GROMACS .gro file of C-alpha atoms in nm:
model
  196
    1UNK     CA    1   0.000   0.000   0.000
    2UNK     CA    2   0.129   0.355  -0.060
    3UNK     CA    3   0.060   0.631   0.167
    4UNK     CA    4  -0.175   0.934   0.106
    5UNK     CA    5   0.183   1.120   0.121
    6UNK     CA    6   0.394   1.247  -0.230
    7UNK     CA    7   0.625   1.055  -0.396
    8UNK     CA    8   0.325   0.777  -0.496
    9UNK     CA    9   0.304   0.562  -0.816
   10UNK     CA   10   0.122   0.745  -1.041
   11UNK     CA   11   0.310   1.082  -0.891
   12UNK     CA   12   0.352   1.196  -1.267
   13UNK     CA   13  -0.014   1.201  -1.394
   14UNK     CA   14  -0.143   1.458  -1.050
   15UNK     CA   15   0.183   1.721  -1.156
   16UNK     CA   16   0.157   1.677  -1.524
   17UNK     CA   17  -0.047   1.793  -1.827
   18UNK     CA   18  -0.151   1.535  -1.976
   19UNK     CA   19  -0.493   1.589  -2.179
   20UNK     CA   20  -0.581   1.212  -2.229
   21UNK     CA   21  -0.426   0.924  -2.160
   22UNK     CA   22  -0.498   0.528  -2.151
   23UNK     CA   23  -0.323   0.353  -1.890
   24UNK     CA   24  -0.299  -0.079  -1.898
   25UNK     CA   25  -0.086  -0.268  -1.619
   26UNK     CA   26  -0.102  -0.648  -1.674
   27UNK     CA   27   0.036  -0.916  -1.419
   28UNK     CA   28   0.313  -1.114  -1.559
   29UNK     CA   29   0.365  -1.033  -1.922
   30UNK     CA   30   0.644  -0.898  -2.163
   31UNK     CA   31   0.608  -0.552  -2.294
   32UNK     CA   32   0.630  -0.722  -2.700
   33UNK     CA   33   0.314  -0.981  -2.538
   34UNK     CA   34   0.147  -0.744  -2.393
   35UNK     CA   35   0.186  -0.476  -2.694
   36UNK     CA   36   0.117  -0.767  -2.946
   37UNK     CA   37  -0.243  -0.865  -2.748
   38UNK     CA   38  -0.343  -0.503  -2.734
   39UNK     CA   39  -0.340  -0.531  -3.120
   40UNK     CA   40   0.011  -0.341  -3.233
   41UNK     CA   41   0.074  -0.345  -3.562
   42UNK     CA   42   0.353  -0.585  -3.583
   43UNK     CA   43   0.583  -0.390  -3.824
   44UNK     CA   44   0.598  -0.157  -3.594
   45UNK     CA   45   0.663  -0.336  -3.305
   46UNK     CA   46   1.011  -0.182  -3.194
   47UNK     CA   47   1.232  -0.107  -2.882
   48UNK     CA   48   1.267   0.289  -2.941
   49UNK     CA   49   1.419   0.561  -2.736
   50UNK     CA   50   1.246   0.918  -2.682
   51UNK     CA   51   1.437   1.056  -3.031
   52UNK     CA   52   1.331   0.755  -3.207
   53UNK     CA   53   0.986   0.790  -3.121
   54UNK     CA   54   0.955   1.141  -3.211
   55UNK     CA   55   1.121   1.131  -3.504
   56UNK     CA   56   0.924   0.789  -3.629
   57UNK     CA   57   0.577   0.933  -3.579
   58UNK     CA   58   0.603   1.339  -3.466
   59UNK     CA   59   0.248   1.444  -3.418
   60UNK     CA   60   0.095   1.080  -3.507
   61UNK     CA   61   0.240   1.013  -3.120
   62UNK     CA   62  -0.130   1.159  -3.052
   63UNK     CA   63  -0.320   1.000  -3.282
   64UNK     CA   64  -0.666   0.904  -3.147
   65UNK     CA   65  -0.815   0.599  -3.392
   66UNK     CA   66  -0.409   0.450  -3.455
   67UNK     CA   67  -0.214   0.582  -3.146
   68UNK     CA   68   0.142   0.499  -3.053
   69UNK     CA   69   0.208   0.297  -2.749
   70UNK     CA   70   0.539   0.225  -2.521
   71UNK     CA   71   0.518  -0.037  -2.276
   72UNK     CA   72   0.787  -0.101  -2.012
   73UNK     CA   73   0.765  -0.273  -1.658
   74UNK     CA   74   0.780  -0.140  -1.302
   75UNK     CA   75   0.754  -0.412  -1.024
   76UNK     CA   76   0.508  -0.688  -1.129
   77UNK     CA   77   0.362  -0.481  -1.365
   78UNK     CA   78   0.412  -0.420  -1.725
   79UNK     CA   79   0.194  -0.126  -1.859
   80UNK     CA   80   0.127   0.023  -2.202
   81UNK     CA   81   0.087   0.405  -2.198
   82UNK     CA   82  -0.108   0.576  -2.500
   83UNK     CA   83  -0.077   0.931  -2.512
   84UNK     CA   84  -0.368   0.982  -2.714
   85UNK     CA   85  -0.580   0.671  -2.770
   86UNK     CA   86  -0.806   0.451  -2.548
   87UNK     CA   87  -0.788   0.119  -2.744
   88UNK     CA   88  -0.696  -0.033  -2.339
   89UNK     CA   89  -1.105   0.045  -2.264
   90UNK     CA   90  -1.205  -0.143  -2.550
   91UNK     CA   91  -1.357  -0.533  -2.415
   92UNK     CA   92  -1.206  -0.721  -2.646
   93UNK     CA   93  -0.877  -0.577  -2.616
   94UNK     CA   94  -0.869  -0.593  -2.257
   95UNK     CA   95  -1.017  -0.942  -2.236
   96UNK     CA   96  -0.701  -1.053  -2.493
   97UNK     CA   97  -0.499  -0.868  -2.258
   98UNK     CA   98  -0.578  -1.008  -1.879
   99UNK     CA   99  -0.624  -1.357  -2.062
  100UNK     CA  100  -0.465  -1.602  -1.748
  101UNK     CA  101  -0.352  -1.294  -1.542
  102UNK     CA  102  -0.535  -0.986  -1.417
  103UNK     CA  103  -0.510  -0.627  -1.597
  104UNK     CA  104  -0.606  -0.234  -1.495
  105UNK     CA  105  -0.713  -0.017  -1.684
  106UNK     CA  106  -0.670   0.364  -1.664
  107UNK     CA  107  -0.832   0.617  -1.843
  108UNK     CA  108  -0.839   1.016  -1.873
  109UNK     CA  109  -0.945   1.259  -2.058
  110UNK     CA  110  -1.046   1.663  -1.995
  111UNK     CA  111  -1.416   1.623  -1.988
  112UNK     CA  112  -1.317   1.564  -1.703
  113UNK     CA  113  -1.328   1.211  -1.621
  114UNK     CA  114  -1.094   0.900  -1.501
  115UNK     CA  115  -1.249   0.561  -1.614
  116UNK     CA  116  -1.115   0.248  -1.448
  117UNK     CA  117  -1.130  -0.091  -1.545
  118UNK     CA  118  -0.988  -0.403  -1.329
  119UNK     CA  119  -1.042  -0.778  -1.521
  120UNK     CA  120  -0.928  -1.078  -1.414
  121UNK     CA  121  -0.862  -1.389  -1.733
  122UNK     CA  122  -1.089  -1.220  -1.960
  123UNK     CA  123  -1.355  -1.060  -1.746
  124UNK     CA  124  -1.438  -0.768  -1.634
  125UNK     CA  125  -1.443  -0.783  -1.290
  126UNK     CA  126  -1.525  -0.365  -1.168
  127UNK     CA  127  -1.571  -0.092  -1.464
  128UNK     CA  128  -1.681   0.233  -1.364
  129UNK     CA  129  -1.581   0.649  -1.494
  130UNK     CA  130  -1.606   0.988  -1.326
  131UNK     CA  131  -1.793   1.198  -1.533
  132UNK     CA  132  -2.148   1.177  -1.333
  133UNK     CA  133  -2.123   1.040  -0.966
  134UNK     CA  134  -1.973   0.696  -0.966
  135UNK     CA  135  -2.211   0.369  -1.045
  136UNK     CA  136  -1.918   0.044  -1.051
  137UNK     CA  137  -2.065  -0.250  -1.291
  138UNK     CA  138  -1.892  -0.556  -1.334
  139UNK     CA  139  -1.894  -0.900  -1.266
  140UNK     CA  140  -1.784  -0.849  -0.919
  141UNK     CA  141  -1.896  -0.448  -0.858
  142UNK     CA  142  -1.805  -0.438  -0.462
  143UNK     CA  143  -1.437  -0.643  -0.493
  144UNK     CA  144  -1.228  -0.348  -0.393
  145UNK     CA  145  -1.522  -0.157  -0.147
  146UNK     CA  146  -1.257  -0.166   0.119
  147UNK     CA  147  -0.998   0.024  -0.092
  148UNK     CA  148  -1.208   0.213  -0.283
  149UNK     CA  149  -1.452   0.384   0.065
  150UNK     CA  150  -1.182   0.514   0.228
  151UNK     CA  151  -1.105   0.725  -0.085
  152UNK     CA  152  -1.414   0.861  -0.111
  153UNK     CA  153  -1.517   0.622  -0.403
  154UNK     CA  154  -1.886   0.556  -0.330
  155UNK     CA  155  -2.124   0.438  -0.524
  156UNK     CA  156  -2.355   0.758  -0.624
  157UNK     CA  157  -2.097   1.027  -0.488
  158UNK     CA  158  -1.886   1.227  -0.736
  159UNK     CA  159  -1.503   1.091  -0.672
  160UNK     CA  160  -1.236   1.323  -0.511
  161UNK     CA  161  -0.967   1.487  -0.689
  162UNK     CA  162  -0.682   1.241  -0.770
  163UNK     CA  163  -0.917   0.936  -0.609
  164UNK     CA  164  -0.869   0.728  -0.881
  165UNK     CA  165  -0.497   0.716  -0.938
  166UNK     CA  166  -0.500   0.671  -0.566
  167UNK     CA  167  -0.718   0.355  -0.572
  168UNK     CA  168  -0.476   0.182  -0.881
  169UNK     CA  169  -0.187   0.216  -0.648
  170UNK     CA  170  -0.336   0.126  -0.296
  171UNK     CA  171  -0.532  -0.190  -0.425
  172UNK     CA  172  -0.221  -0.283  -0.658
  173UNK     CA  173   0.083  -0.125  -0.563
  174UNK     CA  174   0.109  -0.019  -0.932
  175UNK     CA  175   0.328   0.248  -1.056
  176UNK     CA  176   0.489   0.369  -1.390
  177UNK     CA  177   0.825   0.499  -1.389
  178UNK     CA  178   0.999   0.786  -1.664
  179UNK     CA  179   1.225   0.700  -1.845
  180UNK     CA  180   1.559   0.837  -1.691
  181UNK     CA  181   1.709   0.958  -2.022
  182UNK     CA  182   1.669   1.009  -2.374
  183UNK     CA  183   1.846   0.744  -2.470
  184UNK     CA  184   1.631   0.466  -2.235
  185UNK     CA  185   1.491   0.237  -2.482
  186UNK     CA  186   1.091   0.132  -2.421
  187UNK     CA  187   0.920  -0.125  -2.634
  188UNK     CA  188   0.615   0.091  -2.873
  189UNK     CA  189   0.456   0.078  -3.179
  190UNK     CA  190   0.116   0.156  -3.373
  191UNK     CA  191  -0.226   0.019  -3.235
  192UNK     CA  192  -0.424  -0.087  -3.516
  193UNK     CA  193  -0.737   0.087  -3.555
  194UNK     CA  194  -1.038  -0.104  -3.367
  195UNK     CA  195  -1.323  -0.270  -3.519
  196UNK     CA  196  -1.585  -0.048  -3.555
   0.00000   0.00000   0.00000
């Protein structure tokens, strides 16, 4: 568990601007595996540094129907990060993705709104968003009550600032680290778009 304190996980999405972002963590998997189930496009399946990825895509690093993804792993946890896409919300995608493990999902935009998603081997275990007050569906809506209530994340109350990154690292101990340098190589590539 991590404190209410600084220093936290997910320390870099409260102090940053980041306009939308998906987040997936996955148990147990290499960033190529987990990069390849979230549907990459294979030929552009690389390990890239910060210069590489700018100058391969530029603007496209955005890209909302095909965006770029890096992956790496901190702890037990391998994650994807797309700066501009949400292909990690989609149900296919993430039931691919927490096939024989568990995966969490992380979503913002500016509306604004966090959406979280936790599955375990294909289902979709808690799902709920932000936007209105919060309403968790799921097969198992109540699994992470305990964690969740002492954030303030209860079911028809608006969530607290920040409640949601809070809840992904006190129920999972997840974080995401920056790369130290430009030259740190992350595995990334092109989601393909989804099916409509």
């Amino acid at each position: 568990m991590t404190s209410a304190g600084t220093g936290r996980g997910l320390d870099v999405f409260r102090q940053g601007d980041f306009p939308i972002y998906t987040l997936t963590f996955v148990r147990d998997l290499s960033p190529a595996e987990l990069l390849t189930r979230m549907g990459v496009d294979p030929e552009t399946l690389a390990l890239r540094d910060a210069v590489d990825l700018e100058d391969d895509w530029g603007d496209d690093l955005f890209d909302d129907e095909e965006p770029v993804v890096t992956s790496g792993i901190d702890g037990s946890w391998t994650w994807a990060w797309e700066q501009g896409g949400m292909h990690g919300l989609d149900e296919g995608i993430l039931s691919r993705v927490s096939a024989g493990t568990e995966a969490v999902v992380l979503h913002y935009n500016e509306k604004p709104m966090h959406w979280f998603k936790y599955a375990v081997d294909g289902g979709i275990i808690v799902d709920f968003h932000t936007l209105q007050a919060i309403e968790p569906a799921g097969q198992d809506p109540a699994r992470l009550d305990d964690v969740m209530r002492p954030l303030g994340l209860v079911p028809g109350r608006a969530a607290p600032l920040h409640s949601v990154l809070a809840l992904v690292e006190n129920a999972f101990d997840i974080r995401l680290g920056r790369p130290g340098g430009v030259d740190d190589e992350r595995w990334s590539g092109r989601l393909l778009p989804l099916p409509d």
